[in-house]
Amino acid sequence: MEGNNWKPKEEDAEEEEEEELDDTAYKSAKDAVLFAIEVSTTMLTAPPLTDSKKADKDTPTSAALKCAYALMQQRIISNPNDMMGILLYGTEKSKFQDDEHSRGGSAYPHCYLLIDLDIPASGDVRALKTLVEDDEESQKLLIPSEEPVSMANVLFCANQIFTTKAPNFSSRRLFIVTDNDNPHTKDKALKSAAAVRAKDLYDLGVIIELFPISIVGHDFDRGKFYDDIIYNAFPSDPEAPAPSAGVTKTSSAGDGISLLNSLLSSINSKAVARRALFSNLPLEIGPGFKISVKGYIIFKRQEPSRSCYIWLNGENAQIAKGVTTQMADDSARTVEKVEVKKAYKFGGEQVIFTPEEIASLRYFGDPGIRVIGFKPMSMLPIWANLRPSTFIYPSEEDYVGSTRVFSALQQKLLRDDKMGVAWFVARKNAAPVIAAIIPGAEKLGDSGEQLIPPGMWIVPLPFADDIRQNPETTLIRAPDSLVDLMRSVIQQLQLPKAQYSPEKYPNPALQWHYRILQALALEEDLPEKPEDKTVPKYRQIDKYKRAGSYVMDWGVELETLHQAWMKENSSTHTVTLTKRPASSTNDYSAPNKKAKTADVGPIADAEIRDHFNKNSINKLTVSALKAWMVTKNLDVTGKKPDLVEKVEAYFERK
């Protein structure tokens, strides 16, 4: 988008001194997703009622539409350039390209283009929301046809949509949601025609993703039909990390597991297209021995981004484009680009460089990865990781045989538990870095879905200049009894399967940002507070369901040890006080302090509870806290933070 960077193109072309990888192309690649959702008797049949709270309540078609609605809500703001569309097939009505009665409907019988493939507008989202939430509207539209629908016709309809609406998109995908594993049981001609249409989509660069649904008493079998039309390779990027066979988990209806959540999980895993960060970068293993690799961003921090500036003072809102003009300080005249020279300050003076000299200073060789040697993985400390790592995968475009060499190197490093050390220049004019080449094994989920593909990772390592001196610290060791009790707490608070799952913890700040934008765009009520799944479940902890009792035991032991320490050190403090010289000032001030404490009466329980609810107990004075704590038989030793903590602990136990 032109408005993303605000600088004009001429200035962007000149400023090519970024040390980090330029991921502009990675972000700006466009994606088009078309949902093809079957409407049939079984897809419209609600699961049997059960007593389980987690049982399905949505029909498969309704769950699929809700998934499409959720994805559209998410991408209308986070990916504003991407297209989405929804095609219903197997319906009694027919509609194509906003024409219900002309040749469009008859050309693709029983295919209803609910939302044409385009950048989603707020009206499309509202219309889909109405269909999802209004049973009467859905019942009018979701009427299955009495005649079977031809899958060849459905695929040809999708072909026409992609050709007319997204001809130049780098990523185009067709999501098929169905429970029918063999739509053409007795007609081999229709099955062959569907395979031909699927091959046409493949040649066009469209990836077909299947989201199968198993109904009660029947498991979905891909081998009957869909193995002939689903290609596992990526036509637009054949070297991209390919998923394992059967990567999409079969969702089950009516088995007590939410079909909606299962579909959402499967669709979200496919929602973002794989996009190369750099292509065909040479990996030099030895002198004259090179292969070609591509780099991918597998993990990327997402932040709210402003897509453009808007000018609101006219009749209609307009996108504002920035223009930078350089002016002379003395005469305020416009300075031309050729008049500008660059300089660096050195020794109090400015050293001027010509553009050629600056280019030569930045040049450290062509982009590439050159292996320097190999070291054991144990020599790589955990702190030696300054920047995000890049996943690399072989490419056959420049060097034939790269895949075999890459695979042999990756497997050898895995077996020997070694890493490569390389000189890494990511792009033109980028600063070189010393990087570790770490082998990565394939990781699969519980259902065989691929979580992390096999390959290798480029991890930039710090230079000597990047390492700072450690701060002076004093090691304080806790008593063994406290350590033993805390061990029980930690064991109770372990994550499921002893690992962190990012899918369960969306960024609360980012989701809140998107939720506000969504409410404004769709004219919805503004939400009251964000949903933060990172907040601990305090009720379960407080009610001793998990770690509460262990935490209380640890607190009791801590208080016991603290009291013992206070007794041991109280004599030292007393002696110190008696040795201080007495004076009239000290004699006068001591009674004052005691009198001040005695004058303060205990505050009401309701008042201090109100402070607790507002998280403002620390605003009370020490004397007021101690006066109230005495009425509750609480220990009043310690400094003010200790007293605040004890008061808060008292109310948390209530």
XYZ file of C-alpha atoms in Angstrom:
654
model
C 0.000 0.000 0.000
C 1.333 3.433 -0.883
C 0.409 4.949 2.462
C 2.173 2.386 4.666
C 5.645 3.924 4.777
C 4.746 7.584 4.211
C 8.051 8.236 2.405
C 8.029 8.758 -1.369
C 9.424 5.973 -3.515
C 12.549 7.929 -4.479
C 13.600 8.148 -0.849
C 12.842 4.490 -0.224
C 15.042 3.463 -3.129
C 17.944 5.439 -1.721
C 17.649 4.227 1.856
C 18.740 0.599 1.532
C 20.808 0.290 4.661
C 18.509 -1.819 6.812
C 20.310 -4.481 8.728
C 17.210 -6.557 9.306
C 15.416 -8.488 6.623
C 13.060 -6.399 4.544
C 9.682 -8.123 4.831
C 7.664 -5.584 2.838
C 7.108 -8.027 0.003
C 6.210 -10.701 2.527
C 3.439 -8.543 3.964
C 2.140 -7.106 0.701
C 1.582 -10.438 -1.064
C -2.152 -10.824 -1.684
C -4.249 -13.849 -0.888
C -7.685 -14.896 -2.195
C -9.771 -17.499 -0.355
C -13.039 -18.925 -1.686
C -15.195 -21.088 0.585
C -17.163 -23.830 -1.166
C -19.693 -25.110 1.396
C -22.015 -27.998 0.571
C -25.726 -27.685 1.297
C -27.281 -31.126 1.616
C -29.717 -32.974 3.846
C -26.946 -34.396 6.025
C -25.096 -31.068 6.172
C -28.319 -29.408 7.388
C -29.100 -32.071 9.993
C -28.463 -31.039 13.573
C -26.610 -33.550 15.747
C -28.630 -35.581 18.266
C -29.306 -33.883 21.573
C -27.150 -34.924 24.520
C -26.690 -33.809 28.108
C -23.116 -32.743 27.475
C -22.497 -28.992 27.555
C -19.795 -29.434 24.905
C -22.074 -31.233 22.476
C -22.644 -29.805 19.004
C -25.647 -27.565 18.459
C -24.833 -26.269 14.973
C -25.500 -28.103 11.754
C -22.347 -28.691 9.662
C -23.404 -26.031 7.132
C -24.135 -23.518 9.882
C -20.786 -24.240 11.542
C -18.997 -23.747 8.226
C -20.729 -20.393 7.654
C -19.802 -19.287 11.172
C -16.186 -20.227 10.435
C -16.270 -18.140 7.258
C -17.818 -15.255 9.210
C -15.121 -15.472 11.898
C -12.357 -15.544 9.289
C -13.891 -12.610 7.416
C -14.104 -10.594 10.652
C -10.477 -11.320 11.347
C -9.085 -10.570 7.893
C -11.138 -7.495 7.016
C -8.859 -5.538 9.338
C -5.680 -7.587 9.758
C -5.337 -8.337 6.009
C -7.199 -5.504 4.252
C -5.880 -6.386 0.769
C -6.935 -10.035 0.802
C -10.097 -11.294 -0.896
C -12.748 -13.659 0.402
C -15.836 -15.227 -1.116
C -18.448 -17.863 -0.237
C -19.927 -20.310 -2.745
C -22.757 -22.600 -1.645
C -23.275 -25.699 -3.766
C -26.102 -28.208 -3.706
C -28.722 -25.490 -3.197
C -32.127 -25.376 -4.836
C -31.479 -21.772 -5.947
C -28.713 -20.792 -8.355
C -26.836 -17.510 -8.470
C -23.596 -16.390 -10.087
C -21.894 -12.974 -10.237
C -24.901 -11.113 -8.735
C -27.276 -12.396 -11.428
C -29.980 -14.757 -10.253
C -32.090 -15.046 -13.400
C -29.814 -14.744 -16.421
C -27.409 -17.240 -17.940
C -25.206 -17.057 -14.850
C -27.603 -19.107 -12.776
C -28.297 -21.704 -15.466
C -24.621 -22.109 -16.372
C -23.829 -23.401 -12.888
C -26.984 -25.104 -11.607
C -27.296 -25.563 -7.849
C -24.361 -23.213 -7.224
C -25.203 -20.102 -5.221
C -22.529 -17.398 -4.978
C -23.440 -15.982 -1.577
C -20.559 -13.468 -1.449
C -18.520 -12.782 -4.564
C -14.749 -13.020 -4.310
C -13.624 -9.523 -3.375
C -12.091 -7.483 -0.570
C -14.725 -7.868 2.194
C -16.793 -4.776 2.831
C -18.657 -4.038 6.054
C -21.955 -4.736 4.223
C -20.775 -8.260 3.319
C -19.880 -8.969 6.938
C -23.244 -7.694 8.186
C -25.133 -9.754 5.586
C -23.232 -12.882 6.534
C -23.833 -12.172 10.215
C -27.576 -11.911 9.553
C -27.541 -15.246 7.729
C -25.606 -16.909 10.545
C -27.744 -15.549 13.391
C -31.189 -15.410 11.750
C -32.705 -18.888 11.385
C -35.527 -17.653 9.147
C -33.122 -16.126 6.617
C -30.959 -19.229 6.565
C -33.953 -21.529 6.119
C -35.091 -19.534 3.068
C -31.711 -19.884 1.375
C -30.315 -23.175 2.651
C -32.685 -25.493 0.791
C -30.926 -28.559 -0.648
C -31.643 -29.449 -4.275
C -33.360 -32.691 -5.164
C -30.909 -33.296 -8.014
C -27.255 -34.113 -7.265
C -24.760 -31.384 -8.036
C -21.799 -32.025 -10.343
C -18.440 -31.448 -8.625
C -16.944 -30.688 -12.044
C -19.455 -27.851 -12.315
C -18.563 -26.584 -8.837
C -14.838 -26.595 -9.619
C -15.398 -24.907 -12.992
C -17.507 -22.232 -11.240
C -14.651 -21.651 -8.789
C -12.241 -21.459 -11.740
C -14.322 -18.696 -13.315
C -14.475 -16.765 -10.058
C -10.705 -16.863 -9.541
C -10.024 -15.991 -13.196
C -12.289 -12.955 -13.240
C -11.775 -11.635 -9.703
C -8.195 -12.527 -8.710
C -6.197 -13.148 -11.907
C -2.838 -11.868 -10.626
C -2.906 -12.882 -6.970
C 0.163 -14.721 -5.699
C -1.972 -16.994 -3.515
C -5.404 -18.381 -4.428
C -7.077 -21.092 -2.418
C -10.350 -23.007 -2.504
C -11.678 -24.283 0.852
C -14.149 -27.161 0.361
C -16.308 -28.053 3.391
C -18.346 -31.251 2.946
C -19.397 -34.497 4.601
C -19.859 -36.388 1.311
C -16.719 -38.407 0.634
C -18.031 -39.832 -2.676
C -20.332 -37.421 -4.541
C -20.281 -39.501 -7.763
C -20.626 -43.063 -6.588
C -21.966 -44.611 -9.781
C -20.913 -42.153 -12.478
C -17.241 -42.524 -13.438
C -17.592 -39.907 -16.181
C -18.535 -37.195 -13.678
C -15.682 -38.294 -11.426
C -13.211 -38.015 -14.308
C -14.632 -34.626 -15.304
C -14.127 -33.392 -11.726
C -10.495 -34.556 -11.808
C -9.973 -32.610 -15.055
C -11.476 -29.444 -13.566
C -9.294 -29.864 -10.458
C -6.227 -30.151 -12.716
C -7.287 -26.911 -14.432
C -7.389 -25.178 -11.054
C -3.992 -26.634 -10.194
C -2.509 -25.328 -13.445
C -4.048 -21.937 -12.705
C -2.170 -21.840 -9.399
C -5.162 -22.488 -7.132
C -4.628 -24.666 -4.071
C -7.585 -26.847 -3.060
C -7.920 -27.455 0.681
C -10.421 -30.036 1.941
C -12.151 -29.694 5.334
C -13.954 -33.035 5.730
C -16.711 -33.709 8.251
C -17.533 -37.154 9.600
C -21.132 -37.753 10.603
C -22.439 -40.194 13.190
C -21.897 -43.757 12.020
C -19.744 -42.839 9.004
C -16.088 -41.792 8.849
C -15.005 -39.585 5.963
C -12.821 -41.522 3.478
C -10.651 -39.294 1.268
C -9.613 -42.212 -0.893
C -13.037 -42.614 -2.500
C -12.970 -39.316 -4.413
C -10.941 -36.420 -3.055
C -7.479 -37.983 -3.295
C -7.872 -37.655 -7.073
C -8.527 -33.916 -7.002
C -6.482 -32.721 -4.010
C -2.806 -32.059 -4.712
C -0.447 -31.833 -1.742
C 2.183 -29.793 -3.605
C 2.003 -26.031 -3.853
C 1.665 -25.085 -7.521
C 2.661 -21.429 -7.109
C 5.604 -22.290 -4.855
C 6.618 -25.960 -5.243
C 9.602 -25.559 -2.912
C 7.524 -24.325 0.006
C 7.297 -26.586 3.065
C 4.728 -29.134 1.953
C 2.204 -30.476 4.473
C 2.131 -34.124 5.335
C -0.566 -36.295 3.803
C -3.959 -35.781 5.383
C -2.826 -32.625 7.103
C -6.371 -31.344 7.698
C -8.006 -33.144 10.595
C -11.431 -34.637 9.955
C -14.026 -32.810 12.010
C -16.703 -34.936 13.651
C -20.314 -33.929 14.178
C -22.362 -35.068 17.145
C -19.645 -36.758 19.165
C -19.553 -34.270 22.009
C -16.662 -32.318 20.453
C -17.610 -28.929 19.092
C -17.724 -29.092 15.311
C -17.447 -25.312 15.137
C -14.247 -25.222 17.199
C -12.785 -28.108 15.239
C -13.482 -26.399 11.915
C -12.184 -23.077 13.213
C -8.956 -24.722 14.324
C -8.464 -26.431 10.958
C -9.327 -23.335 8.910
C -7.170 -21.013 11.017
C -4.186 -23.285 10.466
C -4.672 -22.754 6.717
C -5.747 -19.118 6.896
C -2.345 -17.548 6.228
C -0.572 -18.403 3.006
C 3.098 -19.361 3.035
C 5.135 -16.532 1.566
C 8.858 -16.542 0.890
C 10.959 -13.853 2.564
C 13.833 -14.329 0.120
C 14.103 -16.619 -2.890
C 16.983 -18.596 -4.399
C 19.668 -17.438 -1.989
C 22.913 -19.392 -2.522
C 24.034 -21.606 0.371
C 27.760 -22.273 -0.049
C 28.727 -25.421 1.827
C 32.306 -25.434 0.486
C 34.418 -23.751 -2.220
C 32.510 -24.141 -5.492
C 29.804 -26.232 -3.779
C 26.515 -24.288 -3.677
C 22.831 -25.052 -3.424
C 19.797 -22.728 -3.542
C 17.447 -22.063 -0.622
C 14.382 -19.985 0.152
C 13.689 -18.233 3.451
C 10.345 -18.144 5.234
C 9.001 -16.263 8.229
C 7.392 -18.952 10.375
C 7.021 -16.773 13.477
C 6.295 -13.078 13.070
C 5.271 -10.632 15.765
C 1.967 -9.021 14.810
C 1.307 -5.407 15.755
C -1.530 -2.979 15.008
C -0.567 -1.116 11.861
C -1.985 2.028 10.329
C -2.642 1.238 6.676
C -3.114 4.826 5.510
C -3.769 8.424 6.540
C -7.254 9.881 6.052
C -8.185 13.527 5.381
C -11.649 14.299 6.818
C -12.075 18.032 6.157
C -13.615 17.640 2.701
C -17.064 16.460 1.654
C -15.841 12.864 1.536
C -13.008 11.143 3.376
C -9.898 10.869 1.200
C -6.653 8.948 1.524
C -3.754 11.339 2.163
C -0.401 10.720 0.503
C 2.722 12.229 2.025
C 5.314 14.215 0.115
C 8.693 15.109 1.629
C 10.376 18.381 0.594
C 13.785 19.476 1.896
C 14.270 23.201 2.550
C 17.371 25.338 3.117
C 17.545 26.896 6.599
C 18.825 30.311 5.486
C 16.751 30.999 2.368
C 13.842 28.519 2.734
C 14.333 27.492 -0.881
C 13.674 23.944 -2.045
C 16.819 21.818 -2.067
C 17.144 19.423 -4.973
C 18.134 15.836 -4.402
C 21.439 16.180 -6.300
C 22.506 18.979 -3.938
C 22.258 16.794 -0.841
C 25.442 15.102 0.390
C 25.761 12.678 3.277
C 28.253 13.041 6.102
C 29.242 11.327 9.331
C 30.490 13.104 12.441
C 33.979 12.052 13.511
C 36.176 13.916 15.980
C 33.824 16.882 16.058
C 33.955 17.346 12.288
C 31.706 16.190 9.451
C 33.280 13.783 6.982
C 31.490 13.986 3.620
C 31.075 10.898 1.422
C 29.987 10.589 -2.178
C 27.116 8.179 -3.002
C 29.643 5.795 -4.569
C 31.763 5.783 -1.419
C 28.734 5.141 0.777
C 27.681 2.252 -1.476
C 31.160 0.747 -1.241
C 31.110 1.090 2.556
C 27.864 -0.854 2.751
C 28.884 -3.573 0.334
C 30.117 -6.767 1.982
C 29.498 -9.079 -0.931
C 26.458 -10.435 -2.708
C 23.597 -11.891 -0.642
C 24.199 -15.462 0.407
C 24.946 -17.965 3.161
C 28.548 -19.205 3.381
C 29.265 -22.048 5.799
C 32.404 -21.395 7.855
C 32.413 -24.584 9.892
C 30.476 -26.871 12.226
C 30.228 -26.939 16.013
C 28.381 -29.038 18.628
C 24.927 -27.732 19.542
C 26.041 -27.594 23.178
C 28.282 -24.620 22.310
C 25.275 -22.445 21.415
C 24.118 -20.617 24.585
C 20.437 -19.916 24.967
C 21.026 -16.143 25.198
C 22.824 -15.948 21.829
C 19.714 -15.000 19.889
C 19.310 -11.335 18.975
C 16.811 -11.373 16.128
C 14.016 -13.607 14.816
C 15.267 -16.740 13.120
C 14.497 -17.541 9.480
C 13.344 -20.950 8.259
C 15.157 -22.093 5.095
C 14.067 -24.739 2.619
C 15.727 -25.973 -0.598
C 14.912 -24.615 -4.057
C 15.711 -26.295 -7.364
C 15.494 -23.166 -9.523
C 19.193 -22.191 -9.589
C 20.910 -25.459 -8.672
C 19.392 -28.810 -9.594
C 19.855 -31.327 -6.805
C 19.619 -28.758 -4.009
C 16.863 -30.708 -2.253
C 18.946 -33.890 -1.881
C 22.025 -32.043 -0.639
C 19.935 -29.953 1.758
C 18.177 -33.052 3.117
C 21.465 -34.901 3.608
C 22.985 -31.942 5.483
C 19.903 -31.509 7.672
C 19.736 -35.188 8.617
C 23.478 -35.380 9.304
C 23.356 -32.362 11.615
C 20.346 -33.850 13.435
C 22.045 -37.216 13.949
C 25.322 -35.732 15.191
C 23.675 -32.972 17.248
C 25.737 -30.317 15.490
C 25.110 -26.890 14.006
C 26.650 -24.960 11.172
C 28.296 -21.563 11.571
C 27.842 -19.289 8.558
C 28.468 -15.814 7.153
C 24.988 -14.526 6.313
C 24.073 -11.568 4.066
C 20.291 -11.612 3.725
C 19.769 -8.991 1.034
C 21.533 -6.330 -0.975
C 23.211 -3.689 1.197
C 22.344 -5.598 4.384
C 24.966 -5.787 7.107
C 26.537 -9.244 7.348
C 25.983 -11.363 10.450
C 27.487 -14.519 11.849
C 24.631 -17.016 12.078
C 24.040 -20.508 13.373
C 22.451 -23.050 11.004
C 20.321 -25.220 13.272
C 18.631 -28.379 11.936
C 14.925 -28.743 12.661
C 12.999 -31.997 12.725
C 9.415 -32.296 11.567
C 6.852 -31.859 14.339
C 3.364 -33.355 14.081
C 0.252 -32.749 16.149
C -1.907 -35.290 17.935
C -3.881 -36.005 14.757
C -0.885 -36.196 12.446
C -1.152 -32.608 11.233
C 2.145 -30.922 10.515
C 3.022 -28.225 13.040
C 6.608 -27.501 11.976
C 8.039 -28.779 8.653
C 11.502 -30.361 8.461
C 14.237 -27.941 7.457
C 16.893 -25.686 8.942
C 16.890 -22.384 10.789
C 19.196 -19.387 10.373
C 19.757 -17.839 13.824
C 21.775 -14.552 13.839
C 24.453 -14.572 16.547
C 25.728 -11.550 18.500
C 29.082 -9.900 17.822
C 31.440 -8.887 20.629
C 30.067 -5.318 20.390
C 26.538 -6.562 21.105
C 27.383 -8.136 24.473
C 27.092 -5.836 27.472
C 28.641 -6.231 30.883
C 26.605 -8.077 33.459
C 25.182 -5.971 36.294
C 26.523 -6.439 39.819
C 24.111 -8.718 41.642
C 24.065 -10.423 45.011
C 22.856 -13.993 45.028
C 20.246 -14.635 47.699
C 19.393 -18.254 48.325
C 16.057 -19.255 49.811
C 15.924 -21.852 52.601
C 15.480 -25.454 51.471
C 12.052 -25.726 53.106
C 10.714 -22.845 50.960
C 12.233 -24.353 47.830
C 10.615 -27.730 48.533
C 7.186 -26.170 49.061
C 7.508 -24.008 45.933
C 8.369 -27.152 43.951
C 4.874 -28.473 44.701
C 3.332 -25.198 43.501
C 5.250 -25.308 40.221
C 4.299 -28.940 39.641
C 0.622 -28.065 40.019
C 0.848 -25.088 37.642
C 2.500 -26.864 34.732
C 1.090 -26.258 31.249
C -0.867 -29.060 29.527
C 1.544 -31.606 28.059
C 4.357 -29.545 29.602
C 4.552 -27.163 26.657
C 3.338 -23.698 25.688
C 0.743 -23.654 22.907
C 0.558 -20.214 21.233
C -2.789 -21.031 19.602
C -4.482 -20.880 23.007
C -3.270 -17.393 23.901
C -4.103 -14.661 21.379
C -2.438 -11.290 21.897
C -4.992 -9.410 24.067
C -3.800 -5.942 23.010
C -3.930 -6.823 19.306
C -7.334 -8.523 19.566
C -8.724 -5.545 21.498
C -7.452 -3.203 18.761
C -9.130 -5.285 16.053
C -12.326 -5.660 18.095
C -12.684 -1.873 18.430
C -12.061 -1.370 14.705
C -14.586 -4.090 13.890
C -17.245 -2.502 16.093
C -16.695 0.899 14.445
C -16.685 -0.499 10.910
C -19.779 -2.688 11.404
C -21.645 -0.133 13.519
C -21.797 -2.465 16.494
C -21.816 -1.640 20.191
C -18.361 -1.004 21.571
C -17.202 -3.816 23.874
C -16.740 -3.004 27.543
C -13.456 -4.800 28.161
C -11.010 -6.995 26.220
C -10.895 -10.747 26.483
C -7.528 -11.645 27.960
C -6.819 -15.380 28.072
C -3.425 -14.774 29.681
C -5.024 -13.767 33.002
C -4.632 -16.600 35.541
C -7.768 -18.347 36.781
C -7.695 -16.923 40.274
C -10.918 -18.571 41.416
C -9.522 -22.028 40.776
C -6.366 -21.088 42.650
C -8.180 -19.458 45.577
C -10.628 -22.321 45.987
C -7.784 -24.815 46.311
C -8.769 -26.662 43.143
C -5.215 -26.713 41.875
C -2.385 -24.937 43.672
C -4.155 -22.782 46.242
C -3.441 -24.983 49.263
C 0.216 -25.350 48.278
C 0.525 -21.574 47.920
C -0.992 -21.100 51.383
C 1.434 -23.642 52.889
C 4.323 -21.812 51.263
C 3.061 -18.502 52.660
C 2.778 -19.937 56.185
C 6.319 -21.311 56.006
C 7.611 -17.974 54.711
C 5.957 -16.131 57.585
C 7.383 -18.608 60.107
C 10.906 -18.192 58.772
C 10.489 -14.418 58.670
C 9.381 -14.297 62.313
C 12.347 -16.459 63.316
C 14.700 -14.145 61.443
C 13.170 -11.100 63.118
C 13.737 -12.631 66.570
C 17.344 -13.434 65.787
C 18.043 -9.904 64.574
C 15.909 -7.951 67.059
C 18.637 -7.906 69.736
C 21.074 -6.388 67.291
C 18.640 -3.597 66.509
C 17.988 -2.981 70.239
C 21.672 -2.627 71.047
C 22.110 -0.225 68.182
C 19.306 1.969 69.495
C 20.665 2.116 73.052
C 24.078 3.200 71.856
C 22.688 6.241 70.059
C 23.323 9.457 72.016
C 20.223 10.879 73.615
C 19.212 14.439 72.898
C 16.342 16.733 73.615
C 15.236 16.544 69.992
C 15.115 12.746 69.998
C 13.286 12.669 73.304
C 10.741 15.086 71.930
C 10.164 13.346 68.611
C 9.696 9.821 69.946
C 6.552 10.540 71.987
C 5.164 12.489 69.061
C 5.377 9.442 66.808
C 3.744 7.221 69.422
C 0.993 9.720 70.006
C 0.349 9.987 66.306
C -0.047 6.224 66.039
C -2.318 6.066 69.031
C -4.597 8.767 67.688
C -5.403 6.817 64.532
C -8.392 4.583 64.993
C -9.187 1.526 62.867
C -10.928 2.308 59.615
C -14.168 0.607 58.663
C -14.130 -2.779 56.935
C -16.263 -1.434 54.084
C -13.781 1.367 53.411
C -10.739 -0.881 53.256
C -12.621 -3.404 51.123
C -13.433 -0.569 48.745
C -9.703 0.203 48.555
C -9.043 -3.485 47.854
C -11.550 -3.533 44.999
C -9.956 -0.399 43.530
C -6.432 -1.823 44.054
C -5.517 1.252 46.121
C -4.634 -0.212 49.528
C -1.098 1.128 49.118
C -2.522 4.670 49.344
C -3.436 4.156 53.025
C -0.959 5.164 55.702
C 1.055 2.614 57.648
C -0.623 3.584 60.908
C -4.091 3.140 59.397
C -3.134 -0.268 58.015
C -1.698 -1.449 61.331
C -4.713 -0.194 63.275
C -7.074 -2.170 61.060
C -4.835 -5.276 61.004
C -4.792 -5.400 64.816
C -8.599 -5.750 64.799
C -8.237 -8.789 62.513
C -5.433 -10.399 64.516
C -3.034 -10.001 61.590
C 0.725 -9.718 62.015
C 1.771 -6.047 61.784
C 5.518 -6.548 61.435
C 7.320 -5.486 58.298
C 7.417 -2.495 56.001
C 4.474 -0.960 54.187
C 4.661 -3.286 51.093
C 4.538 -6.258 53.486
C 1.485 -4.852 55.240
C -0.297 -4.187 51.925
C 0.417 -7.738 50.802
C -0.978 -9.193 54.025
C -4.174 -7.135 53.749
C -4.659 -8.171 50.131
C -4.062 -11.811 51.067
C -6.709 -11.476 53.793
C -9.375 -10.330 51.314
C -8.355 -12.869 48.670
C -8.995 -15.666 51.145
C -12.522 -14.390 51.773
